[in-house]
Tab-separated table of C-alpha atoms in Angstrom:
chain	number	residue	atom	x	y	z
A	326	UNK	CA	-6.315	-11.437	17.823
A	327	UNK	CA	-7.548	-11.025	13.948
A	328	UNK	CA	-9.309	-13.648	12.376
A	329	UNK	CA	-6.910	-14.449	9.830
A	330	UNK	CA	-8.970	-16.918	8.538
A	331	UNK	CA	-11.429	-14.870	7.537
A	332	UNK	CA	-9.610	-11.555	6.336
A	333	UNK	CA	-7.038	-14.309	4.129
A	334	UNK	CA	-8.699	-17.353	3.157
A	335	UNK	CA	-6.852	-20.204	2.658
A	336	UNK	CA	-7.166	-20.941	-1.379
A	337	UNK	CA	-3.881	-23.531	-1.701
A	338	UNK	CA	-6.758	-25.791	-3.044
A	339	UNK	CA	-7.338	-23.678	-6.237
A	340	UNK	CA	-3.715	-24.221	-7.111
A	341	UNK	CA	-3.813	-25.915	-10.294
A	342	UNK	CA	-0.896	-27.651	-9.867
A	343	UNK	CA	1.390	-28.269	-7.029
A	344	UNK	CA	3.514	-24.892	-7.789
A	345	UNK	CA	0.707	-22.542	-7.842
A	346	UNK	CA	-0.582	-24.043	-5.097
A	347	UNK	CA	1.969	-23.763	-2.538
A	348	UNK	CA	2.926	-20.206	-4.447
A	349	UNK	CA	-0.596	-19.355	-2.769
A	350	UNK	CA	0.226	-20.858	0.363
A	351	UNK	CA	3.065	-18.088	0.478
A	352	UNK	CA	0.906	-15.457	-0.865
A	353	UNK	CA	-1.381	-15.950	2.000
A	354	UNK	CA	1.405	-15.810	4.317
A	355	UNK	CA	2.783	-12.581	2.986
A	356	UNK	CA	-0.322	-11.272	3.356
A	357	UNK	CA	-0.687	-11.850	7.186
A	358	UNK	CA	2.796	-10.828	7.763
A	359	UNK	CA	2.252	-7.615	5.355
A	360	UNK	CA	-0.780	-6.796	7.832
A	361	UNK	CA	0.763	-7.217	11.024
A	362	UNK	CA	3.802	-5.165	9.717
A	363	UNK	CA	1.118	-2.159	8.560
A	364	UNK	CA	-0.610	-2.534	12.148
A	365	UNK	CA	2.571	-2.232	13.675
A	366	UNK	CA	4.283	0.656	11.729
A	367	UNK	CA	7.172	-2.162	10.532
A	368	UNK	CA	8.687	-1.442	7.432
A	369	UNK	CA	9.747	-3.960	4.772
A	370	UNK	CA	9.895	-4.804	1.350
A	371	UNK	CA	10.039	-7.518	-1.623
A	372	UNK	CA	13.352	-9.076	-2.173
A	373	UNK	CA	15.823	-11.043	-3.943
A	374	UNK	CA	13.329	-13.340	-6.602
A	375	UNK	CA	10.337	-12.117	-4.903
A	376	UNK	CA	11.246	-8.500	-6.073
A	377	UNK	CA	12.091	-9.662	-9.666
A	378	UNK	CA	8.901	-11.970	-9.717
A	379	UNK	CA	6.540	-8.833	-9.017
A	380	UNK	CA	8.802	-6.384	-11.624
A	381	UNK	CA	8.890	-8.939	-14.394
A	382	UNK	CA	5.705	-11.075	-13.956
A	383	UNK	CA	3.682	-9.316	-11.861
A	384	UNK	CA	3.580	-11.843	-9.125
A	385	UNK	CA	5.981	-15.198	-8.988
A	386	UNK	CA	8.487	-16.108	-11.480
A	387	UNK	CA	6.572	-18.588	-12.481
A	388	UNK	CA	9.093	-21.150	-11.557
A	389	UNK	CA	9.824	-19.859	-8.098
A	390	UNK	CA	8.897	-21.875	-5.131
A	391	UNK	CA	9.978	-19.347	-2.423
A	392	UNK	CA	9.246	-16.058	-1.483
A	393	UNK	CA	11.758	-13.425	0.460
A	394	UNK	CA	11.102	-10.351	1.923
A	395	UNK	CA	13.960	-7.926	3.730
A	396	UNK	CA	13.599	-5.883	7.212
A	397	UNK	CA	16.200	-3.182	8.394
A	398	UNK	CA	17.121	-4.707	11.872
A	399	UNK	CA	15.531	-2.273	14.113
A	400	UNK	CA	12.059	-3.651	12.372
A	401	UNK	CA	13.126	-6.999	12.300
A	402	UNK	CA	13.521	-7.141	16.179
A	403	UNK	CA	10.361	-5.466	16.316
A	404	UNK	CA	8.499	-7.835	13.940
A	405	UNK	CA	9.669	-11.095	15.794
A	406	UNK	CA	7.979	-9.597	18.998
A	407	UNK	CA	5.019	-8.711	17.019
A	408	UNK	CA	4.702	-12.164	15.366
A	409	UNK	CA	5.078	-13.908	18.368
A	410	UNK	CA	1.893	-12.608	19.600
A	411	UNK	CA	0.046	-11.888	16.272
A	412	UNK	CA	1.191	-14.911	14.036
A	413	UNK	CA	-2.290	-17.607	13.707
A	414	UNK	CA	-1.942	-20.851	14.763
A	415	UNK	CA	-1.776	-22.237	11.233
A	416	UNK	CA	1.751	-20.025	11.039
A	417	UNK	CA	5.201	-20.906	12.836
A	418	UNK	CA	8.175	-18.363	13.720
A	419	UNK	CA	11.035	-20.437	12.967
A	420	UNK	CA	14.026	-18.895	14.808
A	421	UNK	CA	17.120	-20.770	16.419
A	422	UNK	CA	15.531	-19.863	19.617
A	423	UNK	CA	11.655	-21.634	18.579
A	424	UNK	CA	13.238	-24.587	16.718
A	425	UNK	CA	16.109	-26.494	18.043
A	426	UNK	CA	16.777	-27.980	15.314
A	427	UNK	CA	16.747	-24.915	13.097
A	428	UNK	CA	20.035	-23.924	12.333
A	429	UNK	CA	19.709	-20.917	9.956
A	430	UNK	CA	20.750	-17.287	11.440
A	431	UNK	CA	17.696	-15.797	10.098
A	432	UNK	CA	13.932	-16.098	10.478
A	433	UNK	CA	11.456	-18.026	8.690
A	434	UNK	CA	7.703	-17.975	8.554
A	435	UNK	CA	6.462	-21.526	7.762
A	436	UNK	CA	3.008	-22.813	7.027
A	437	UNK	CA	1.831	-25.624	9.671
A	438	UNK	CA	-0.386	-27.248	7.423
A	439	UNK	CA	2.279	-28.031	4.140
A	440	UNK	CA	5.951	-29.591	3.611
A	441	UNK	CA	9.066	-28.812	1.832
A	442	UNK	CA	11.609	-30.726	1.073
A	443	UNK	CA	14.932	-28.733	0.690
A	444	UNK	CA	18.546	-29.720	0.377
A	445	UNK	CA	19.553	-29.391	4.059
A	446	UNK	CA	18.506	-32.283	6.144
A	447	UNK	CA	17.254	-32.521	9.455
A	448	UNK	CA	14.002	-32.556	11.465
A	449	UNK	CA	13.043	-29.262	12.052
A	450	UNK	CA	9.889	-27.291	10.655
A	451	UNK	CA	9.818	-27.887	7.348
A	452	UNK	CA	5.947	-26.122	6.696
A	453	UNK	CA	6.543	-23.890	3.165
A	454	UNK	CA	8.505	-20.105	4.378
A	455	UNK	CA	8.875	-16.871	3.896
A	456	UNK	CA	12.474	-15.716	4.500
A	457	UNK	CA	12.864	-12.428	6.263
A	458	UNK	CA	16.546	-11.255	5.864
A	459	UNK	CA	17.670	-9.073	8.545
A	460	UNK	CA	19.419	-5.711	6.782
A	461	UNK	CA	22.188	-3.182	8.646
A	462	UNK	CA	23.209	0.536	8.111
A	463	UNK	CA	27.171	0.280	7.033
A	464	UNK	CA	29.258	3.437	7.907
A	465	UNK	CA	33.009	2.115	7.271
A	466	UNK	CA	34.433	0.746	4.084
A	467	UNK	CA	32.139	-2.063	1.992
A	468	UNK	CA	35.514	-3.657	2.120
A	469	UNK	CA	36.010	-3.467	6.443
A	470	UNK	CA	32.406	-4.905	6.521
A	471	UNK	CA	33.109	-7.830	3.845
A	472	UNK	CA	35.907	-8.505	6.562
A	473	UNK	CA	34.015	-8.686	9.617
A	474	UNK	CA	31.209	-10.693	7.579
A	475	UNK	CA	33.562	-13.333	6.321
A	476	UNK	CA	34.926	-13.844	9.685
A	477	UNK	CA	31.469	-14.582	10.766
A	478	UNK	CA	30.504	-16.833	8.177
A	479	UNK	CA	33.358	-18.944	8.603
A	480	UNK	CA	32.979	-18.986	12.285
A	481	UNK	CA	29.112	-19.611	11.672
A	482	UNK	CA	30.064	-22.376	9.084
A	483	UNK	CA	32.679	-24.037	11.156
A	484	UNK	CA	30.082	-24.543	14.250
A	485	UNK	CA	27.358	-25.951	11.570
A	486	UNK	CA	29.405	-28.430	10.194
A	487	UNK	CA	30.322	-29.811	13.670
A	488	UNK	CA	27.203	-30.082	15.263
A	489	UNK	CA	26.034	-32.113	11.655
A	490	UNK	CA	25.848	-35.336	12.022
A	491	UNK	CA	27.371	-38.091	9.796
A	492	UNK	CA	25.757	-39.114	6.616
A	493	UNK	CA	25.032	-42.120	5.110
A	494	UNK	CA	28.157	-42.804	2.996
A	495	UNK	CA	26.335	-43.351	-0.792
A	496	UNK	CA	29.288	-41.715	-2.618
A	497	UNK	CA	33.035	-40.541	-2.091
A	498	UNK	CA	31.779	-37.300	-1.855
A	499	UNK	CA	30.186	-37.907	1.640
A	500	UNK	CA	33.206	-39.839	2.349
A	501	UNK	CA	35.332	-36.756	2.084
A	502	UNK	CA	32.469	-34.898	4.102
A	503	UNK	CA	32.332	-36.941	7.218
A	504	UNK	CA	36.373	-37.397	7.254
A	505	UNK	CA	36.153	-33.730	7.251
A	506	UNK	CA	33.379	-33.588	9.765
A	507	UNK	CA	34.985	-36.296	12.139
A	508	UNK	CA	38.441	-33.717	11.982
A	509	UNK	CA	36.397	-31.208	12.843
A	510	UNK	CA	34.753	-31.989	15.590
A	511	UNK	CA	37.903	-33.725	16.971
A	512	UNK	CA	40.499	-30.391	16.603
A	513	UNK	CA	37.030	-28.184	17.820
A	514	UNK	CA	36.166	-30.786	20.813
A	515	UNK	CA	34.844	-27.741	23.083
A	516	UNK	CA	32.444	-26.279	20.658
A	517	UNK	CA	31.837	-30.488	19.816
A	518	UNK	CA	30.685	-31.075	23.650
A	519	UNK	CA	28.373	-27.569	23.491
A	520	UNK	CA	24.569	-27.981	22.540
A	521	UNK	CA	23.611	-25.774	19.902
A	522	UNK	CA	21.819	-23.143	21.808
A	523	UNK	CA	25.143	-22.138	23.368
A	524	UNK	CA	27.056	-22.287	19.960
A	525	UNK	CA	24.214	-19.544	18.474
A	526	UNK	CA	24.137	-17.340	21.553
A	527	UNK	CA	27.737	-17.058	20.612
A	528	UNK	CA	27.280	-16.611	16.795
A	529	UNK	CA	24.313	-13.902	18.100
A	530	UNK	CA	26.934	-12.206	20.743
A	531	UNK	CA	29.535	-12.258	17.347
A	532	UNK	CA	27.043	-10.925	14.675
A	533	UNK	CA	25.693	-8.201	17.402
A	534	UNK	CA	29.654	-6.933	17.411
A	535	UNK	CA	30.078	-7.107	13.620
A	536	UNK	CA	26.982	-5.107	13.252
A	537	UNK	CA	28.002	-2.395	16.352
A	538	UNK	CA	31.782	-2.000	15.212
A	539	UNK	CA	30.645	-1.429	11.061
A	540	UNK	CA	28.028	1.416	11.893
A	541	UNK	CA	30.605	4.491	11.508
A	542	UNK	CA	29.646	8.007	11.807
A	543	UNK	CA	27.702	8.142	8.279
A	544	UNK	CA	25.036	5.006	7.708
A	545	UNK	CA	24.398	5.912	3.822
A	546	UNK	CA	24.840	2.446	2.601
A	547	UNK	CA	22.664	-0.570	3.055
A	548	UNK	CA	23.087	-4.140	3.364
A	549	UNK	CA	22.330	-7.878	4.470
A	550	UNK	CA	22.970	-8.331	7.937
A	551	UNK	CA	26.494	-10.583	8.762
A	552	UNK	CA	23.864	-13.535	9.259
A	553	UNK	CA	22.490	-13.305	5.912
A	554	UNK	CA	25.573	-15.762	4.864
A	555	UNK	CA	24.395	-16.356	1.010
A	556	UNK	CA	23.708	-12.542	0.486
A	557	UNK	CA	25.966	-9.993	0.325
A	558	UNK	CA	24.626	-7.168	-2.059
A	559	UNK	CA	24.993	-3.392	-0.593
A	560	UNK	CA	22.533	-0.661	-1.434
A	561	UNK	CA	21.813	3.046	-0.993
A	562	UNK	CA	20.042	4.090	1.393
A	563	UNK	CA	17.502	6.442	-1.057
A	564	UNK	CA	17.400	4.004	-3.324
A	565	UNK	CA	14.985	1.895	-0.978
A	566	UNK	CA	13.654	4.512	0.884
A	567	UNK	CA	11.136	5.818	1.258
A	568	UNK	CA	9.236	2.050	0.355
A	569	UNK	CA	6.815	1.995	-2.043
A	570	UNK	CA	3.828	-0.223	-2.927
A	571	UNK	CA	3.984	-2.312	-6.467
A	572	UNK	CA	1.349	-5.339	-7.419
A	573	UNK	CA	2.594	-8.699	-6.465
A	574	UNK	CA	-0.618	-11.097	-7.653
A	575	UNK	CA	-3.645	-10.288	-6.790
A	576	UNK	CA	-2.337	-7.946	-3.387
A	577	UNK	CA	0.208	-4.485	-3.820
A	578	UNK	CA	2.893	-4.930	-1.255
A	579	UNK	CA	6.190	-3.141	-0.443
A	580	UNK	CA	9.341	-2.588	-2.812
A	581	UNK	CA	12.313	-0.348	-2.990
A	582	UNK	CA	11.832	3.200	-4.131
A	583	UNK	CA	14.031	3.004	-7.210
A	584	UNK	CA	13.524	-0.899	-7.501
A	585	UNK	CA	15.037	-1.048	-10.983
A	586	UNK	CA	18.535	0.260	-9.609
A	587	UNK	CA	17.963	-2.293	-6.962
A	588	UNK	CA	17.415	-5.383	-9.003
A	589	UNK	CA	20.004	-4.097	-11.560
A	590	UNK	CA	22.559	-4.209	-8.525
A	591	UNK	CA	21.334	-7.720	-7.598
A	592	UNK	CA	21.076	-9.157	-11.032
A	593	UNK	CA	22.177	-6.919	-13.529
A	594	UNK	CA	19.468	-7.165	-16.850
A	595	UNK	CA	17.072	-8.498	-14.638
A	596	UNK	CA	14.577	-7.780	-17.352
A	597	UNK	CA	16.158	-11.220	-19.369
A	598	UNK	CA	14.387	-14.446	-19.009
A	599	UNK	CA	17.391	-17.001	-18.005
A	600	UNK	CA	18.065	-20.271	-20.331
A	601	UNK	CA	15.151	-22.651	-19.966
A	602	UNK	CA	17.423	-25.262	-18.171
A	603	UNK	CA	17.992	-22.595	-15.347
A	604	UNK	CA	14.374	-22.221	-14.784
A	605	UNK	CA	13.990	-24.609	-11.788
A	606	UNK	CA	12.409	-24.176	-8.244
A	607	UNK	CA	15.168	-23.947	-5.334
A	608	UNK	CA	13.488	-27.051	-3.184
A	609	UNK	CA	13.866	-30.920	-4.082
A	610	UNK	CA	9.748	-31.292	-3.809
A	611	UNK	CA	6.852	-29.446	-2.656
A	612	UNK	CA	3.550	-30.594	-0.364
A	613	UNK	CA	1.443	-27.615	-0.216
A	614	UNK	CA	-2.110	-29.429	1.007
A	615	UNK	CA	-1.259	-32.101	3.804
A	616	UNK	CA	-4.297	-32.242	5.350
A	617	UNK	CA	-8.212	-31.059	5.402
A	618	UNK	CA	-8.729	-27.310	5.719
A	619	UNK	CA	-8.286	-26.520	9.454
A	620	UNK	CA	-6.436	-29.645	10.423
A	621	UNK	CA	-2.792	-28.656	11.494
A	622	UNK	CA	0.341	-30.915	10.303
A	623	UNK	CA	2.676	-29.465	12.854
A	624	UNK	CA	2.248	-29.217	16.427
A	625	UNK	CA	1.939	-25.447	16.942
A	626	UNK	CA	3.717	-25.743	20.232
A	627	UNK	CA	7.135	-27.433	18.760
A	628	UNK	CA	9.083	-27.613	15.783
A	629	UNK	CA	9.138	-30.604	14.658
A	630	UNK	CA	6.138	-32.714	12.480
A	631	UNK	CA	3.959	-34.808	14.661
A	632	UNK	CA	3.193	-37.249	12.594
């Protein structure tokens, strides 16, 4: 295995504040996956923010505290074998399957040695991520697909919300929520009584079928796998390939051929600066240095801090 350690040093420390430095903890991350992806002939390529960050800024929006990257599914499959193997130990997979409490459909790469603090509760592996969206070939109407998807996400939402558990009521709000919860799991007692890693090999075993039955004849059109529930943007297929490399800080990394049509799909004049009010990081805080260089926060052999 590579000595990561040496090829990507860790530099979160240089981080003037506690932005940059956990925008560096991701940079070095993208880094190591971007090399185990080129050793492994794995294609992928900037996305969503990330994308927009690199066109307009040159690296991250400066307010960004997140970094996403985008893998057609045959590579994504093939980069979760490779990772397993290749990732360092100061590096965690996140999957449903590595993190029991993980309850996201896609995969994560999170930093062992740093903490984020995001909206969604719960005590899985909270070490600051890349996300690494899973993308399909579509063959039958964007409308057929947009079906199929919708019946996942509901399915995939449904199961979510009964296996949460209650919350501390603080306002009617979570009231409402745990009434609704408490119906839930009461009309959906079956799925109630299953442990989670039954209720995703059934959300795999549905998203698997999705995918196979919305491949058609002709796979011109591109787009976020049925898992990918916040997403839902479609693309041509020469408009991302063949990928191309663009500077992203200090590092050139993969994009989208014609990028610009891409981000204009996404965002439309993605060129604009948004209101000042709207320029906030996605997470509720940010720990990017936890401990001394080389000590590890989280146990590399579970998913869960051990504290």
């Amino acid at each position: 295995m590579e000595n990561f350690i040496s090829l990507f040093p860790d530099n979160r420390a240089e981080g003037e504040t506690v932005l940059r430095q956990a925008q560096l903890v991701m940079l070095r991350n993208l880094k190591i996956v971007d090399y185990i992806c080129n050793k492994h002939n794995i294609k992928y390529w900037l996305d969503g923010g990330t994308l927009l960050g690199a066109v307009r800024h040159g690296g991250f929006i400066p307010w960004d505290d997140d970094l996403d990257i985008s893998m057609i599914r045959e590579d994504y499959n093939k980069f979760i074998e490779a990772a397993k193997k290749e990732l360092p130990d100061d590096l965690f997979l996140q999957l449903t399957e590595t993190d029991p409490e993980y309850d996201m459909p896609w995969l994560k790469i999170r930093d062992n040695n740093s903490e984020v603090i995001e909206y969604k509760s719960g005590n899985y592996h909270k070490g600051l991520f890349i996300d690494v969206f899973p993308m399909d070939y579509y063959g039958i109407s964007i409308e057929e697909v947009n079906k199929k998807k919708k019946a996942y996400k509901l399915r995939y939402r449904l199961m979510m919300l009964i296996k949460e558990p209650f919350e501390k009521i603080i306002s009617p709000k979570i009231f409402i929520k745990n009434i609704v919860k408490l119906i839930c799991k009461a009309v959906f007692l079956t799925y109630t009584l299953q442990d989670k890693s039954a209720l995703f090999s059934e959300l795999r075993e549905r998203r698997d079928a999705a995918i196979a039955s919305s491949r058609g004849e002709e796979q011109k059109v591109i787009g976020y796998g049925p898992e990918v529930i916040f997403w839902n943007n479609y693309f041509n297929k020469e408009d991302i390939f063949p990928i191309r490399k663009f500077k992203f800080e200090d590092g050139e990394f993969n994009v989208p051929n014609n990028y610009h049509k891409y981000l204009t799909d996404m965002f439309g004049n993605y060129m604009e600066l948004p209101p000042e009010k709207d320029r906030i990081p996605h997470n509720l805080s940010l720990n990017p240095i936890l401990n001394k260089p080389g000590e590890v926060y989280y146990d590399k052999n579970t998913s869960y801090c051990s504290q």
